[in-house]
Short mmCIF file of C-alpha atoms and ligand atoms in Angstrom, two decimals:
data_model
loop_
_atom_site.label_atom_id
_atom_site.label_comp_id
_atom_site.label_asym_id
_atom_site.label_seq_id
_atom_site.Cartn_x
_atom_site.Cartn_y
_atom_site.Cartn_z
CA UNK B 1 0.00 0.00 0.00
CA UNK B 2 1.22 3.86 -0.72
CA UNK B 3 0.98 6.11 2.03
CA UNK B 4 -1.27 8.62 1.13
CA UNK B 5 -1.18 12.97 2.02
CA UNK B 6 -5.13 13.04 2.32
CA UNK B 7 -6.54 15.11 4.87
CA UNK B 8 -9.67 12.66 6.95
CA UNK B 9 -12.60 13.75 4.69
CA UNK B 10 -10.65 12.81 1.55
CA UNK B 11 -9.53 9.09 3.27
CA UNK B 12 -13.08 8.73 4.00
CA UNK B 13 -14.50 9.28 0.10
CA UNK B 14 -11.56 7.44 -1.04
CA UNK B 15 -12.51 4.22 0.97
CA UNK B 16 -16.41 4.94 -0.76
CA UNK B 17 -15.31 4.73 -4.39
CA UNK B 18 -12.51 2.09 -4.03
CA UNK B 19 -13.31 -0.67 -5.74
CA UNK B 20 -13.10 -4.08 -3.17
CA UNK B 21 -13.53 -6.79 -5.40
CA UNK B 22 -11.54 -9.65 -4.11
CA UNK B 23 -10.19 -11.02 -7.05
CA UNK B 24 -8.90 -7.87 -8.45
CA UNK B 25 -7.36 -7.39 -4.99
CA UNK B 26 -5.41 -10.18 -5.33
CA UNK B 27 -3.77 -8.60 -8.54
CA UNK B 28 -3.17 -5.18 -6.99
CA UNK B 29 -1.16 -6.69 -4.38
CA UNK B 30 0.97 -8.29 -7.08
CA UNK B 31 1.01 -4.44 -8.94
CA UNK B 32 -1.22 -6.16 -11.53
CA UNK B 33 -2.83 -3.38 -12.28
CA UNK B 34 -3.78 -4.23 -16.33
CA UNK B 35 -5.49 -7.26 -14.76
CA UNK B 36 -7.42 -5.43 -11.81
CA UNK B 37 -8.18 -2.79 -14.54
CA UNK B 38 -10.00 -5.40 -16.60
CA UNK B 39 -11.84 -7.09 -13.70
CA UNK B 40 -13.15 -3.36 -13.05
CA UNK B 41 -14.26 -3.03 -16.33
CA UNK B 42 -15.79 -6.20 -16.54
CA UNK B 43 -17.70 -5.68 -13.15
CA UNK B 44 -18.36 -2.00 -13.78
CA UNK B 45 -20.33 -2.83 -17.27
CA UNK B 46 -22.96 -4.83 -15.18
CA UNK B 47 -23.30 -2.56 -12.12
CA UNK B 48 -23.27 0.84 -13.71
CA UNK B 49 -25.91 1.59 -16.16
CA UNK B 50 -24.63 4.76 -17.62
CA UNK B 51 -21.54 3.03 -18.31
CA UNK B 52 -23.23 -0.23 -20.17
CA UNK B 53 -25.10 2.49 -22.28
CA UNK B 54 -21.61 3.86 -23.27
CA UNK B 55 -20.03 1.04 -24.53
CA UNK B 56 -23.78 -0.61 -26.37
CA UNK B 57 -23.74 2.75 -28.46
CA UNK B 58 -20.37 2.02 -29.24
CA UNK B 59 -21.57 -1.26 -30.86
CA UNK B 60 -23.64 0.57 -33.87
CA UNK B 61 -20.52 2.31 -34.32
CA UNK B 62 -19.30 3.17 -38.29
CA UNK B 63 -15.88 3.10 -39.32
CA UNK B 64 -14.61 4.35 -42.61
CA UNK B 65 -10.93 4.09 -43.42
CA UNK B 66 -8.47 6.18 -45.46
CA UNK B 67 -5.32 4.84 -46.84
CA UNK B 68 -2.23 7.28 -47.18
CA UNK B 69 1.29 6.32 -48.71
CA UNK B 70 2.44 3.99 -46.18
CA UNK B 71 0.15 4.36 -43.14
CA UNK B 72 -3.74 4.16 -42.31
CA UNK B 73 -6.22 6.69 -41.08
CA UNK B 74 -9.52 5.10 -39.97
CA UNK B 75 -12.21 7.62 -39.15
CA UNK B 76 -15.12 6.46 -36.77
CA UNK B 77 -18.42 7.73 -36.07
CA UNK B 78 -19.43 7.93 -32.15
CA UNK B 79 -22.34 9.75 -31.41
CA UNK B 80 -21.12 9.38 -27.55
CA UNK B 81 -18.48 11.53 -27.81
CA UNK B 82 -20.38 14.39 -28.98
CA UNK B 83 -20.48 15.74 -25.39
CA UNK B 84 -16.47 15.47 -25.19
CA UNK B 85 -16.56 17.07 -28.77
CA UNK B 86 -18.35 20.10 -27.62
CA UNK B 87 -16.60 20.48 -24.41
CA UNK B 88 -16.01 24.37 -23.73
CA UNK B 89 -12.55 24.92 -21.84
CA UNK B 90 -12.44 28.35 -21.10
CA UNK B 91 -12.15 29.71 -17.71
CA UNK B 92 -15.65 30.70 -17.06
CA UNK B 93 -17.54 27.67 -18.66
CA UNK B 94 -14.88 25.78 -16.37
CA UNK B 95 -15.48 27.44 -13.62
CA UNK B 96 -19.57 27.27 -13.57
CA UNK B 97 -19.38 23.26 -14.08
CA UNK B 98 -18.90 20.75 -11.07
CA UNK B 99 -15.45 18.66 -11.97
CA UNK B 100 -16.35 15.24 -13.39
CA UNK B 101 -13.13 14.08 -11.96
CA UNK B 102 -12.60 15.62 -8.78
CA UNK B 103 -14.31 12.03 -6.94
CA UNK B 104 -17.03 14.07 -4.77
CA UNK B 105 -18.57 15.02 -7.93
CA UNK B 106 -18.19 11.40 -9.47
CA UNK B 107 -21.60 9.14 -10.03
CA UNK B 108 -21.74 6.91 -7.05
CA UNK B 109 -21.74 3.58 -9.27
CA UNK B 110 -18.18 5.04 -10.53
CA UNK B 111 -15.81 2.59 -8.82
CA UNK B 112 -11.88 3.16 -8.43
CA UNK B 113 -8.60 1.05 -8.29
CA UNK B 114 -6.16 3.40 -6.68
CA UNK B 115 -2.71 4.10 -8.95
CA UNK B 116 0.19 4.56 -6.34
CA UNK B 117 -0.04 7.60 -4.52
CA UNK B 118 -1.50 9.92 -6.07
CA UNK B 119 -3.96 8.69 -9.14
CA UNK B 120 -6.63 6.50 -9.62
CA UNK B 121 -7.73 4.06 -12.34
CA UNK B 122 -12.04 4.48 -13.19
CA UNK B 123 -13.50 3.61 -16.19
CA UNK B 124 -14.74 6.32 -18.72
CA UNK B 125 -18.42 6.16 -19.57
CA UNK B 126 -18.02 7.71 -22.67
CA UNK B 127 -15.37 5.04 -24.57
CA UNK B 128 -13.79 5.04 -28.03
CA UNK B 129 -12.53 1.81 -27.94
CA UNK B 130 -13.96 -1.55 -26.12
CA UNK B 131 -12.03 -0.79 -22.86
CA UNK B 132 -11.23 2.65 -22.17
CA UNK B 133 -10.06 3.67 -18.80
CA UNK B 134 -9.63 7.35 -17.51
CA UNK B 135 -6.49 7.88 -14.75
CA UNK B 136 -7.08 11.40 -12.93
CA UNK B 137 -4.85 12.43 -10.48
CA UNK B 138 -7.14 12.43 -6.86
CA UNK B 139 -6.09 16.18 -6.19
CA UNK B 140 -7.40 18.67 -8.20
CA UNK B 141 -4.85 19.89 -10.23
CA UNK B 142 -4.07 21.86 -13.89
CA UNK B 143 -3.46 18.95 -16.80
CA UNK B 144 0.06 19.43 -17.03
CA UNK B 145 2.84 16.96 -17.19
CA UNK B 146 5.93 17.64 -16.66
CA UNK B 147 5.96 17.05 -13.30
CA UNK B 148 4.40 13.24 -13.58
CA UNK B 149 5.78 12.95 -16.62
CA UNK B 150 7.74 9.47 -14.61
CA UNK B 151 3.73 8.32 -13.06
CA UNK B 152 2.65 8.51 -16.66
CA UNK B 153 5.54 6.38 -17.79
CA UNK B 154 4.97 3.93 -15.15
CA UNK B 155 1.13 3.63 -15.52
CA UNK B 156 1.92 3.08 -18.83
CA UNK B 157 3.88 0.10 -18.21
CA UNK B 158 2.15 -1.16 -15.08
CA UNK B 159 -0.97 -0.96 -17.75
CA UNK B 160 0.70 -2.77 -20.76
CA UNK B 161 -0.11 -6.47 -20.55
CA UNK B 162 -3.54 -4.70 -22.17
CA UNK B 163 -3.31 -1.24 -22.91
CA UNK B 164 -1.83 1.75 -24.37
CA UNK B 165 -1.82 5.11 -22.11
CA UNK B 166 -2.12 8.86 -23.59
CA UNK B 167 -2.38 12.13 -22.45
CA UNK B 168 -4.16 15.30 -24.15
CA UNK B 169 -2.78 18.77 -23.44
CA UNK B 170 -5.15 21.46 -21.87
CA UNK B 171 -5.89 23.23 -25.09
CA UNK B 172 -5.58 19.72 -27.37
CA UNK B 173 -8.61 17.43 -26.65
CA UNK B 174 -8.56 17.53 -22.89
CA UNK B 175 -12.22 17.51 -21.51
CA UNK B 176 -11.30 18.65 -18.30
CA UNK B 177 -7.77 21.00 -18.65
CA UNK B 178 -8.42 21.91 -14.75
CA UNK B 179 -8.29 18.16 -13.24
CA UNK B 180 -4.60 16.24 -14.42
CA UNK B 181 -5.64 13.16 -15.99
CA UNK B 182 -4.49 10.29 -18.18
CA UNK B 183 -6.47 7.86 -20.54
CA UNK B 184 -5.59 4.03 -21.28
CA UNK B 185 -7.27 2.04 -23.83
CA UNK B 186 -6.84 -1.32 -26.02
CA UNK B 187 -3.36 -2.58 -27.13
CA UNK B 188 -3.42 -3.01 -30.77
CA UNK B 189 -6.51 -0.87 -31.56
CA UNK B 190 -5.21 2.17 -33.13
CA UNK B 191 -3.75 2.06 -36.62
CA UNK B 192 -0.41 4.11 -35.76
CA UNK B 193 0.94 1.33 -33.75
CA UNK B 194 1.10 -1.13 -36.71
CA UNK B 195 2.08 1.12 -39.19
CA UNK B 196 4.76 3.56 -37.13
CA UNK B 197 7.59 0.55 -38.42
CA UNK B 198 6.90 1.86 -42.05
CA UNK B 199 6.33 5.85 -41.22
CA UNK B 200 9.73 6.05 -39.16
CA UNK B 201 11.16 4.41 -42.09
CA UNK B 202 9.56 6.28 -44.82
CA UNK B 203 9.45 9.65 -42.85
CA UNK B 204 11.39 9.77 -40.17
CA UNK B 205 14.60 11.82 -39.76
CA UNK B 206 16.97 10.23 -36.80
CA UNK B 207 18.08 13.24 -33.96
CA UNK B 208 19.64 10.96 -31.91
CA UNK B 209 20.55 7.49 -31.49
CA UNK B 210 22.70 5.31 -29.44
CA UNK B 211 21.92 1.76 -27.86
CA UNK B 212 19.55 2.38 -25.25
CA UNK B 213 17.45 5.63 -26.35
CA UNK B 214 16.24 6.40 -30.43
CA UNK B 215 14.53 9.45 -30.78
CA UNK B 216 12.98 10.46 -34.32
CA UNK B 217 11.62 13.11 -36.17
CA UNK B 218 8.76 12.64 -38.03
CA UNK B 219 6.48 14.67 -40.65
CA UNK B 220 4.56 12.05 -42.39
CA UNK B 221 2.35 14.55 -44.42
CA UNK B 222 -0.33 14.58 -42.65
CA UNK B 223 1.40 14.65 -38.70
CA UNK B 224 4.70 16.13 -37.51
CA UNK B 225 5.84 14.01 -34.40
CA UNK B 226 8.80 13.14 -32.10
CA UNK B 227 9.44 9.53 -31.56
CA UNK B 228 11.06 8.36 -28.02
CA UNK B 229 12.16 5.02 -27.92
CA UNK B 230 14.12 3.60 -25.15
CA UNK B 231 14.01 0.87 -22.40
CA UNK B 232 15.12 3.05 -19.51
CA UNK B 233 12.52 5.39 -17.76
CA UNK B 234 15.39 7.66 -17.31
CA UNK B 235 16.45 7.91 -20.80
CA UNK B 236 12.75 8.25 -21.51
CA UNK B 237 12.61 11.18 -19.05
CA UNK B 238 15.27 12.68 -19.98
CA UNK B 239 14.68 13.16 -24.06
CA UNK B 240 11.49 13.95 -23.21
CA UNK B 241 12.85 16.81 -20.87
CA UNK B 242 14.87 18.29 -23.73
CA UNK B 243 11.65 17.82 -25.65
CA UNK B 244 9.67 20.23 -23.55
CA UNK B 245 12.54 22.99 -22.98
CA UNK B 246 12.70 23.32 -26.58
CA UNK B 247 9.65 23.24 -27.54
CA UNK B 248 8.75 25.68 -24.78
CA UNK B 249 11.37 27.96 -26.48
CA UNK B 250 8.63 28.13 -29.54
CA UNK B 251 5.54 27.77 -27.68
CA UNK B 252 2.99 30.84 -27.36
CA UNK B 253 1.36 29.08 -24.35
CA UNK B 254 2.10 30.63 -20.92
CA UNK B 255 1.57 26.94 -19.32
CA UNK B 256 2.48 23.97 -21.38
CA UNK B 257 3.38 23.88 -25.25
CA UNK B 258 0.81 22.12 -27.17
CA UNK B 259 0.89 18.24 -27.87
CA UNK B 260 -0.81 15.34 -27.13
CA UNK B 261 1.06 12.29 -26.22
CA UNK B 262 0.59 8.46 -26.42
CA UNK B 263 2.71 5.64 -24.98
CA UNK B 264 2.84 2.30 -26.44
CA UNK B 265 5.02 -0.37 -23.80
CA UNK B 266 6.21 -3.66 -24.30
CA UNK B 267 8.41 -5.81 -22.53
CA UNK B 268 10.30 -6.49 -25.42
CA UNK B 269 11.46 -3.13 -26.48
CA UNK B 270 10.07 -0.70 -23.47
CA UNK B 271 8.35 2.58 -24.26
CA UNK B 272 7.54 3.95 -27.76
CA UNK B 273 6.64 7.75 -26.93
CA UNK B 274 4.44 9.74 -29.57
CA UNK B 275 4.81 13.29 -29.27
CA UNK B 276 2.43 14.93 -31.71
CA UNK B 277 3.66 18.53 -31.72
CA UNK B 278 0.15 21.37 -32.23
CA UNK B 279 -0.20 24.62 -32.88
CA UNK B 280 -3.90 25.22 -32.14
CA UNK B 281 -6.65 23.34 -30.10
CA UNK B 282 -9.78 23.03 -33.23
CA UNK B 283 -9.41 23.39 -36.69
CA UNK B 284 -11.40 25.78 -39.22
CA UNK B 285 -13.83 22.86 -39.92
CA UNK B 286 -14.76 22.65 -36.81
CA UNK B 287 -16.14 26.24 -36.85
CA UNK B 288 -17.36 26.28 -39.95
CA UNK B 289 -21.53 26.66 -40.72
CA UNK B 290 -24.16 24.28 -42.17
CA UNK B 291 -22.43 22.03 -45.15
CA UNK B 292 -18.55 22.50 -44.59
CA UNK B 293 -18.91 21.84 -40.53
CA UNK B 294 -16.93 18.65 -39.58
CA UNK B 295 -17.05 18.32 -35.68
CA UNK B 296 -13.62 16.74 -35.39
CA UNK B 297 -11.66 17.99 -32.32
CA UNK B 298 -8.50 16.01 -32.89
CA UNK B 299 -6.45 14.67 -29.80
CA UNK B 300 -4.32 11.96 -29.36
CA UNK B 301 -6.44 8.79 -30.44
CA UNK B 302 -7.73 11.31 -33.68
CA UNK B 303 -3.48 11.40 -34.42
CA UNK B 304 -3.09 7.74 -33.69
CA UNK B 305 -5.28 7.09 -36.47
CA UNK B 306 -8.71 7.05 -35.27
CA UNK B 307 -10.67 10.06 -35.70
CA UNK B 308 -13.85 10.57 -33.53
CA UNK B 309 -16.57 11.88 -35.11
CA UNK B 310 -20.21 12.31 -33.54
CA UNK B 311 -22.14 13.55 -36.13
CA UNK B 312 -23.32 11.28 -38.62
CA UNK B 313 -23.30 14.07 -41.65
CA UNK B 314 -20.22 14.68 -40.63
CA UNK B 315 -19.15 11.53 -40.66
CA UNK B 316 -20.44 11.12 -43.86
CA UNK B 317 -19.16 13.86 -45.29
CA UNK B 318 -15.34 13.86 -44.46
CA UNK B 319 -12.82 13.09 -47.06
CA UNK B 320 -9.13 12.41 -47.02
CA UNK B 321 -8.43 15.46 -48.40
CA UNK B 322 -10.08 16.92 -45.37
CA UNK B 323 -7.68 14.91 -43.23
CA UNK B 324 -5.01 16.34 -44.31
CA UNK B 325 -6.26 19.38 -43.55
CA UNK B 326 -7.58 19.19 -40.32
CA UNK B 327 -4.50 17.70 -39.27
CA UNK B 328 -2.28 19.99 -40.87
CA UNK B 329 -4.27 23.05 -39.60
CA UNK B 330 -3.51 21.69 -35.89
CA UNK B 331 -0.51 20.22 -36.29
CA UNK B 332 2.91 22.34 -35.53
CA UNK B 333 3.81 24.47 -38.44
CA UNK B 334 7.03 23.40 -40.54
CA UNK B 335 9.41 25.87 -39.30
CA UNK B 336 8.50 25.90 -35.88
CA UNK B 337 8.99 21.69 -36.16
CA UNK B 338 12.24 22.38 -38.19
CA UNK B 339 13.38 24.38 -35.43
CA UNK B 340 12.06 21.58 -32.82
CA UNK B 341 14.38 18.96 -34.40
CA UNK B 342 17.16 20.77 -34.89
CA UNK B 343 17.51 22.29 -31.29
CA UNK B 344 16.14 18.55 -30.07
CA UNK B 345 19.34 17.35 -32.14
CA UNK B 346 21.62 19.45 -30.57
CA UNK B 347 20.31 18.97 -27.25
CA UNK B 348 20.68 15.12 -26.90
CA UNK B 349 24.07 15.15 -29.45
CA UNK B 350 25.70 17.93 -26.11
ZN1 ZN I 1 -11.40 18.01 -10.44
#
């Protein structure tokens, strides 16, 4: 067990929403935590109506799938996630709304598996994929990583028997910027992790390179990326470090550049980090009236090759060629990634 900073009143609602199932207890005091994540799931789809309704619409779900030179991008339609889609993030629309993740404002059926010390493992009622997990930190906090960038590397490969972890940026998909929060879902579900192999090869540039840590630069016409690959949460850490101070250099936000980030672990060959570097939160389609509207608010499943779109004349309607421009639109501009690489280069060749 991890001792835990809560004042009495937070002990108390944490021992209410833990989840005490006895066989996922068993794997949580091995550290199993894909397997207790899974029994949650499982349990949580019979006990939890709201939740059972989430993942039945996601059953009539359509899926339409654009091929590019070398990779896939499939594009799905999920009337669901229209609410997420919507989602207003400015300060006073944030402020008039009760947090969905602080746990006093959860739904009562909403169980938990705690996640170390500080975060907690619930599933999200609104899913993408068949098992989709959200992992808020219990404070309430800003959505910003730096600091836990190392819990979101471990999550990651405490959750990896199973799943795949990723993190939206306040201003790049995040429903709730004000409340920290991770998201796991499905190994092998999203078309990016297949096809990287043939994009790094076909696209990538290499900034640095030695036997323990890769990291890659990628613009593969559609997305411009950073690709971590190591086997060492330190290395990990540490590129991704250099990542942020340069990009920060660059970055016209006062509290976090803009990217959204998704971690892919296996034993084998340890963490595959996806940084996919933005420049703005929504693109012009998004805004746009009547015919040319396409509500597609891309964040990091959207750039691992499954767009989310909840609007079925939208779905309809979207082309490749308006994939390439939605994700051009939000993706960092050329110079600004030229200059990432380069000073990314320099940094990790010191
Ligand atoms: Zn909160």
């Amino acid at each position: 067990m991890y001792k835990l900073d809560l004042n009495y009143k937070g002990l108390l609602l944490l021992q209410k929403i833990l989840f005490k199932d006895k066989e996922a207890k068993k794997y949580l005091e091995k550290d199993e935590f894909a397997e207790a994540a899974k029994i949650l799931l499982r349990n949580q789809r019979l006990d939890w109506q709201m939740l059972a309704d989430g993942y039945s619409s996601l059953e009539n779900q359509q899926v339409k799938e654009f091929q590019f030179d070398g990779f896939v991008i499939k594009v799905q339609y999920n009337t669901g996630r229209i609410h997420s889609a919507l989602v207003k993030i400015d300060e006073e629309s944030l402020n008039s709304r009760k947090c969905f993740l602080c746990s006093e404002n959860r739904p009562v059926e909403q169980k938990a598996i705690q996640y170390k010390k500080d975060f907690l493992i619930i599933c999200n009622p609104f899913p993408i994929l068949h098992e989709h997990f959200t992992i808020p930190s219990i404070d309430h906090k800003p959505q910003r990583i730096r600091n836990h960038f190392n819990t979101f590397l471990s999550v990651s490969k405490d959750l990896s028997k199973y799943y795949n972890v990723f993190y939206n940026g306040q201003k790049c998909g995040a429903s709730a910027p004000d409340h920290l929060h991770f998201q796991a879902v499905t190994k092998n579900s999203l078309p990016i992790e297949s096809d990287i192999k043939m994009i790094k090869s076909e696209y990538g540039i290499t900034l640095s390179e030695d036997f323990d840590l890769t990291v890659t630069g990628i613009d593969d016409t559609v997305r411009r990326f950073i690709l971590i690959e190591g086997k060492k949460d330190r290395d990990v850490q540490y590129a991704f470090e250099k990542f942020y101070k340069v990009f920060e250099m660059i970055s016209a936000e006062d509290e976090e550049p803009m990217f959204n980030i998704l971690s892919v672990y296996t034993e084998k060959k340890g963490w595959k980090i996806f940084l996919f570097a933005r420049s703005k939160h929504r693109p012009s389609f998004y805004y746009f009236e009547g015919e040319e509207r396409i509500l597609l608010s891309p964040a990091a499943i959207d750039f691992s090759g499954l767009c989310v779109v909840p609007v079925k004349e939208h779905f309809d309607r979207i082309t490749k060629d308006h994939l390439i421009k939605i994700f051009r639109e939000v993706s960092l501009g050329k110079e600004a990634f030229e200059f990432l690489k380069s000073g990314l280069e320099r940094r990790l060749n010191e």
